[in-house]
Amino acid sequence: MTALAPPAPSEGRAARRRAAQEAAKRASRRGRGRRGAGAAPRGGGTRRRARRRPGGGPVVVASRLAGELFITLGLVMLLFVTYQLWYTNVLAAREANGAAGSLRSDWDTEGAAPPVAAFSPGQGFAILYIPKLDVKVPVAEGISKPKVLDRGMVGHYGGEGSPQSAMPSDQRGNFAVAGHRNTHGEPFRYINRLEAGDKVVVETRDAYYTYEMTSVLAQTPPTNVSVIKPVPEGSGFTAPGRYITLTTCTPEFTSTYRLIVWGKMVEERPRDKGAPPALAQR
């Protein structure tokens, strides 16, 4: 009698392989489903959001415009400050140097021409030196900003609504001048550093006039015209003489008050005798 044989082991392995393959197929289908489901919302959602808010909303647009406006205003202000504090000095120095050169050229060619009785507003007639501060600047008639001061020159108080002051050649009186302390050449920026004994020289067609500084008034209102009187009040001078007064704005970068420096003439020297010692030592 023949016994029945048990099922071949190969049939069990085949069944297990088929089961594993079916499981792998199901897992693969599930994975593809998850990837497809996750990808669609990202792309589609982004497009939908872009369609809903193309410009970021009115608040965002307004903030962007405001930011651009502030940046533009900042650049404009920076350019304006640069122009005022630097470029006006460049332009004024160029113009003042040209005016000083023209004056000396005219003096050398005029020879023994008769003296000028009066100068027209804005006309240059002298050169002012402050050796201690390394200042050399033309002097013109009047204290008009566009005609004189903003062109880098020093203005003589005389005519056009300003009080009349003396000329250096006058035997008595106060030669009073004004100059910018900041911008437009700023020739009087550091006159607060002048001390008693420091020299200021004024050169004209005919002579050099040397003044010695005597006193300073640190601050006074712009309306105080007594500081440029023939005998200036507050200077310490008590009798008529030959004086000089330098005036400028103070504090720096404002025009609230005036800074005043006074001096008295100590030498008059004809130009054909050469520069005075105060200039020869420069």
Short mmCIF file of C-alpha atoms in Angstrom, two decimals:
data_model
loop_
_atom_site.label_atom_id
_atom_site.label_comp_id
_atom_site.label_asym_id
_atom_site.label_seq_id
_atom_site.Cartn_x
_atom_site.Cartn_y
_atom_site.Cartn_z
CA MET A 1 0.00 0.00 0.00
CA THR A 2 1.39 3.31 -0.95
CA ALA A 3 1.16 6.21 1.58
CA LEU A 4 0.08 9.71 0.45
CA ALA A 5 2.97 12.19 0.17
CA PRO A 6 2.75 15.67 1.92
CA PRO A 7 2.35 18.81 -0.27
CA ALA A 8 5.57 19.90 -1.92
CA PRO A 9 7.33 22.70 -0.12
CA SER A 10 7.62 24.67 -3.39
CA GLU A 11 3.90 25.35 -3.46
CA GLY A 12 4.05 27.16 -0.06
CA ARG A 13 6.90 29.38 -1.19
CA ALA A 14 5.06 30.32 -4.34
CA ALA A 15 2.04 31.36 -2.36
CA ARG A 16 4.12 33.51 -0.09
CA ARG A 17 5.80 35.20 -3.06
CA ARG A 18 2.47 35.99 -4.61
CA ALA A 19 1.21 37.45 -1.33
CA ALA A 20 4.35 39.59 -0.98
CA GLN A 21 4.00 40.86 -4.56
CA GLU A 22 0.35 41.77 -3.99
CA ALA A 23 1.29 43.62 -0.79
CA ALA A 24 4.06 45.51 -2.60
CA LYS A 25 1.65 46.52 -5.38
CA ARG A 26 -0.89 47.80 -2.86
CA ALA A 27 1.82 49.76 -1.01
CA SER A 28 3.04 51.25 -4.30
CA ARG A 29 -0.48 52.34 -5.23
CA ARG A 30 -0.95 53.94 -1.81
CA GLY A 31 2.37 55.82 -2.14
CA ARG A 32 1.47 57.20 -5.56
CA GLY A 33 -1.88 58.29 -4.24
CA ARG A 34 -0.26 60.15 -1.33
CA ARG A 35 2.25 61.90 -3.60
CA GLY A 36 -0.41 62.97 -6.05
CA ALA A 37 -2.70 64.19 -3.32
CA GLY A 38 0.11 66.22 -1.69
CA ALA A 39 1.41 67.83 -4.87
CA ALA A 40 -1.84 69.18 -6.21
CA PRO A 41 -2.70 71.55 -3.34
CA ARG A 42 0.76 73.14 -3.43
CA GLY A 43 0.66 74.09 -7.09
CA GLY A 44 -3.02 74.79 -7.33
CA GLY A 45 -3.13 76.62 -3.99
CA THR A 46 -0.26 78.90 -4.97
CA ARG A 47 -1.96 79.83 -8.20
CA ARG A 48 -5.22 80.47 -6.41
CA ARG A 49 -3.49 82.68 -3.81
CA ALA A 50 -1.66 84.59 -6.55
CA ARG A 51 -4.98 85.19 -8.30
CA ARG A 52 -6.65 86.34 -5.11
CA ARG A 53 -3.89 88.82 -4.03
CA PRO A 54 -1.87 89.88 -7.06
CA GLY A 55 -0.50 93.10 -5.44
CA GLY A 56 -0.22 92.06 -1.83
CA GLY A 57 -3.20 94.11 -0.76
CA PRO A 58 -3.65 97.92 -0.42
CA VAL A 59 -1.77 98.13 2.89
CA VAL A 60 1.30 96.45 1.44
CA VAL A 61 1.21 98.62 -1.68
CA ALA A 62 0.86 101.80 0.40
CA SER A 63 3.78 100.81 2.67
CA ARG A 64 5.97 100.14 -0.35
CA LEU A 65 5.14 103.52 -1.88
CA ALA A 66 5.81 105.26 1.44
CA GLY A 67 9.17 103.51 1.75
CA GLU A 68 10.20 104.54 -1.75
CA LEU A 69 9.11 108.12 -1.06
CA PHE A 70 11.17 108.31 2.15
CA ILE A 71 14.21 106.91 0.37
CA THR A 72 13.85 109.51 -2.39
CA LEU A 73 13.45 112.36 0.12
CA GLY A 74 16.48 111.13 2.03
CA LEU A 75 18.61 111.15 -1.12
CA VAL A 76 17.40 114.65 -2.03
CA MET A 77 18.25 115.95 1.45
CA LEU A 78 21.67 114.31 1.33
CA LEU A 79 22.39 115.95 -2.02
CA PHE A 80 21.20 119.33 -0.71
CA VAL A 81 23.42 119.12 2.39
CA THR A 82 26.39 118.10 0.24
CA TYR A 83 25.74 121.05 -2.06
CA GLN A 84 25.42 123.53 0.81
CA LEU A 85 28.34 122.38 2.95
CA TRP A 86 30.81 121.44 0.25
CA TYR A 87 29.99 122.50 -3.29
CA THR A 88 29.06 126.10 -2.44
CA ASN A 89 32.55 126.44 -0.94
CA VAL A 90 34.11 125.09 -4.12
CA LEU A 91 32.18 127.53 -6.31
CA ALA A 92 32.75 130.50 -3.99
CA ALA A 93 36.49 129.82 -3.64
CA ARG A 94 36.82 129.64 -7.42
CA GLU A 95 34.98 132.92 -7.89
CA ALA A 96 36.76 134.70 -5.04
CA ASN A 97 40.20 133.65 -6.26
CA GLY A 98 39.32 134.90 -9.71
CA ALA A 99 38.12 138.23 -8.32
CA ALA A 100 41.30 138.68 -6.27
CA GLY A 101 43.47 137.94 -9.30
CA SER A 102 41.49 140.40 -11.41
CA LEU A 103 41.87 143.12 -8.79
CA ARG A 104 45.64 142.80 -8.61
CA SER A 105 45.89 142.70 -12.38
CA ASP A 106 43.83 145.88 -12.64
CA TRP A 107 45.94 147.63 -10.01
CA ASP A 108 49.14 146.74 -11.79
CA THR A 109 47.87 148.12 -15.12
CA GLU A 110 46.12 151.25 -13.83
CA GLY A 111 49.34 152.92 -12.74
CA ALA A 112 48.79 156.34 -11.22
CA ALA A 113 45.06 156.55 -11.94
CA PRO A 114 43.09 158.93 -9.72
CA PRO A 115 41.48 157.37 -6.65
CA VAL A 116 37.89 156.15 -6.91
CA ALA A 117 35.47 158.27 -4.88
CA ALA A 118 32.85 155.53 -4.50
CA PHE A 119 32.35 151.93 -5.56
CA SER A 120 29.19 150.46 -7.00
CA PRO A 121 27.37 147.66 -5.14
CA GLY A 122 29.14 144.35 -5.67
CA GLN A 123 32.30 145.96 -7.01
CA GLY A 124 35.53 144.60 -5.57
CA PHE A 125 38.07 147.14 -4.31
CA ALA A 126 40.36 145.44 -1.76
CA ILE A 127 41.83 142.14 -0.57
CA LEU A 128 41.66 141.15 3.09
CA TYR A 129 44.26 138.86 4.67
CA ILE A 130 44.12 137.10 8.04
CA PRO A 131 47.55 135.43 8.27
CA LYS A 132 46.78 133.41 11.40
CA LEU A 133 43.80 131.75 9.70
CA ASP A 134 45.38 131.57 6.22
CA VAL A 135 42.54 133.69 4.81
CA LYS A 136 42.84 135.73 1.62
CA VAL A 137 39.53 137.09 0.35
CA PRO A 138 38.37 139.96 -1.88
CA VAL A 139 36.35 142.81 -0.38
CA ALA A 140 33.42 144.20 -2.35
CA GLU A 141 31.05 147.08 -1.76
CA GLY A 142 27.83 146.23 0.10
CA ILE A 143 26.70 143.21 2.09
CA SER A 144 24.24 141.78 -0.44
CA LYS A 145 24.17 137.98 -0.27
CA PRO A 146 23.69 137.28 -4.01
CA LYS A 147 26.06 140.03 -5.17
CA VAL A 148 28.82 139.69 -2.57
CA LEU A 149 28.63 137.24 0.33
CA ASP A 150 27.37 134.18 -1.57
CA ARG A 151 30.13 134.72 -4.12
CA GLY A 152 32.75 134.04 -1.44
CA MET A 153 33.70 137.67 -0.89
CA VAL A 154 33.66 139.87 2.20
CA GLY A 155 31.24 142.79 2.08
CA HIS A 156 31.92 146.36 3.15
CA TYR A 157 29.12 148.03 5.10
CA GLY A 158 28.16 150.83 2.73
CA GLY A 159 25.05 151.53 0.68
CA GLU A 160 22.08 149.34 -0.30
CA GLY A 161 20.37 149.76 3.05
CA SER A 162 23.36 148.94 5.27
CA PRO A 163 24.98 151.51 7.55
CA GLN A 164 27.83 153.39 5.91
CA SER A 165 31.27 152.69 7.36
CA ALA A 166 34.67 154.18 6.63
CA MET A 167 37.25 153.10 4.05
CA PRO A 168 40.75 152.03 5.11
CA SER A 169 42.21 155.17 3.56
CA ASP A 170 40.00 157.45 5.70
CA GLN A 171 41.98 159.20 8.41
CA ARG A 172 39.27 158.47 10.93
CA GLY A 173 36.51 155.92 11.07
CA ASN A 174 35.65 152.25 11.31
CA PHE A 175 36.17 149.98 8.30
CA ALA A 176 33.41 147.41 8.91
CA VAL A 177 32.99 144.23 6.88
CA ALA A 178 30.83 141.10 6.94
CA GLY A 179 31.50 137.56 5.75
CA HIS A 180 29.94 134.10 5.83
CA ARG A 181 30.93 131.82 8.67
CA ASN A 182 29.60 128.68 6.98
CA THR A 183 29.10 127.76 3.31
CA HIS A 184 29.85 129.92 0.25
CA GLY A 185 33.57 130.09 0.97
CA GLU A 186 33.10 130.68 4.74
CA PRO A 187 35.99 133.23 4.98
CA PHE A 188 35.09 134.20 8.57
CA ARG A 189 34.50 130.69 9.93
CA TYR A 190 37.31 130.82 12.48
CA ILE A 191 37.54 134.51 13.37
CA ASN A 192 36.50 133.53 16.91
CA ARG A 193 40.07 132.19 17.23
CA LEU A 194 41.60 135.64 16.77
CA GLU A 195 43.26 137.06 19.85
CA ALA A 196 44.62 140.43 20.87
CA GLY A 197 47.75 141.15 18.89
CA ASP A 198 46.84 139.05 15.82
CA LYS A 199 47.12 140.94 12.55
CA VAL A 200 44.64 141.60 9.74
CA VAL A 201 45.87 143.26 6.54
CA VAL A 202 43.78 145.07 3.92
CA GLU A 203 45.39 145.60 0.51
CA THR A 204 44.03 148.24 -1.85
CA ARG A 205 45.28 149.64 -5.14
CA ASP A 206 47.48 152.15 -3.33
CA ALA A 207 48.44 150.73 0.05
CA TYR A 208 48.56 147.96 2.63
CA TYR A 209 46.73 148.68 5.89
CA THR A 210 47.69 146.55 8.88
CA TYR A 211 45.33 146.23 11.84
CA GLU A 212 46.01 144.66 15.22
CA MET A 213 43.15 142.78 16.83
CA THR A 214 42.10 144.12 20.22
CA SER A 215 38.77 142.64 21.40
CA VAL A 216 35.92 140.25 20.63
CA LEU A 217 32.18 140.32 21.27
CA ALA A 218 31.05 136.68 21.27
CA GLN A 219 27.36 137.35 20.65
CA THR A 220 25.03 140.24 19.86
CA PRO A 221 21.70 140.61 18.03
CA PRO A 222 21.80 141.34 14.30
CA THR A 223 19.99 144.61 14.97
CA ASN A 224 22.87 145.97 17.07
CA VAL A 225 24.43 148.31 14.51
CA SER A 226 26.28 150.24 17.20
CA VAL A 227 29.15 147.73 16.84
CA ILE A 228 30.09 149.30 13.47
CA LYS A 229 29.86 152.95 14.52
CA PRO A 230 32.91 155.17 13.89
CA VAL A 231 33.78 154.52 17.54
CA PRO A 232 32.20 151.06 17.93
CA GLU A 233 30.32 150.44 21.14
CA GLY A 234 31.58 147.54 23.22
CA SER A 235 34.99 147.56 21.56
CA GLY A 236 36.78 149.37 24.34
CA PHE A 237 37.68 152.26 22.04
CA THR A 238 36.75 155.60 23.53
CA ALA A 239 38.01 158.12 20.99
CA PRO A 240 37.97 158.46 17.18
CA GLY A 241 40.63 156.47 15.38
CA ARG A 242 41.21 154.11 12.46
CA TYR A 243 39.48 150.87 13.29
CA ILE A 244 38.33 147.65 11.66
CA THR A 245 35.31 145.52 12.53
CA LEU A 246 34.74 141.95 11.33
CA THR A 247 31.20 140.59 11.66
CA THR A 248 29.76 137.13 11.03
CA CYS A 249 26.92 134.86 12.10
CA THR A 250 26.95 132.79 15.29
CA PRO A 251 26.47 130.04 16.43
CA GLU A 252 27.78 128.12 13.44
CA PHE A 253 25.22 127.08 10.82
CA THR A 254 22.72 129.64 12.14
CA SER A 255 22.13 133.37 11.71
CA THR A 256 20.59 133.99 15.14
CA TYR A 257 23.33 136.30 16.45
CA ARG A 258 26.46 138.10 15.30
CA LEU A 259 30.07 137.56 16.34
CA ILE A 260 32.17 140.73 16.34
CA VAL A 261 35.96 141.18 16.22
CA TRP A 262 37.61 144.63 16.51
CA GLY A 263 41.05 145.95 15.71
CA LYS A 264 42.97 149.17 15.29
CA MET A 265 45.28 150.28 12.48
CA VAL A 266 48.98 150.06 13.33
CA GLU A 267 50.58 150.60 9.90
CA GLU A 268 49.83 152.11 6.49
CA ARG A 269 52.34 151.16 3.80
CA PRO A 270 52.31 152.15 0.10
CA ARG A 271 52.05 149.12 -2.19
CA ASP A 272 55.23 150.07 -4.02
CA LYS A 273 57.11 149.55 -0.74
CA GLY A 274 56.21 145.86 -0.71
CA ALA A 275 54.11 143.72 1.60
CA PRO A 276 54.09 144.51 5.34
CA PRO A 277 55.82 142.21 7.86
CA ALA A 278 52.51 140.55 8.76
CA LEU A 279 52.30 139.16 5.20
CA ALA A 280 56.01 138.63 4.69
CA GLN A 281 55.96 136.15 7.60
CA ARG A 282 53.29 133.95 6.02
#
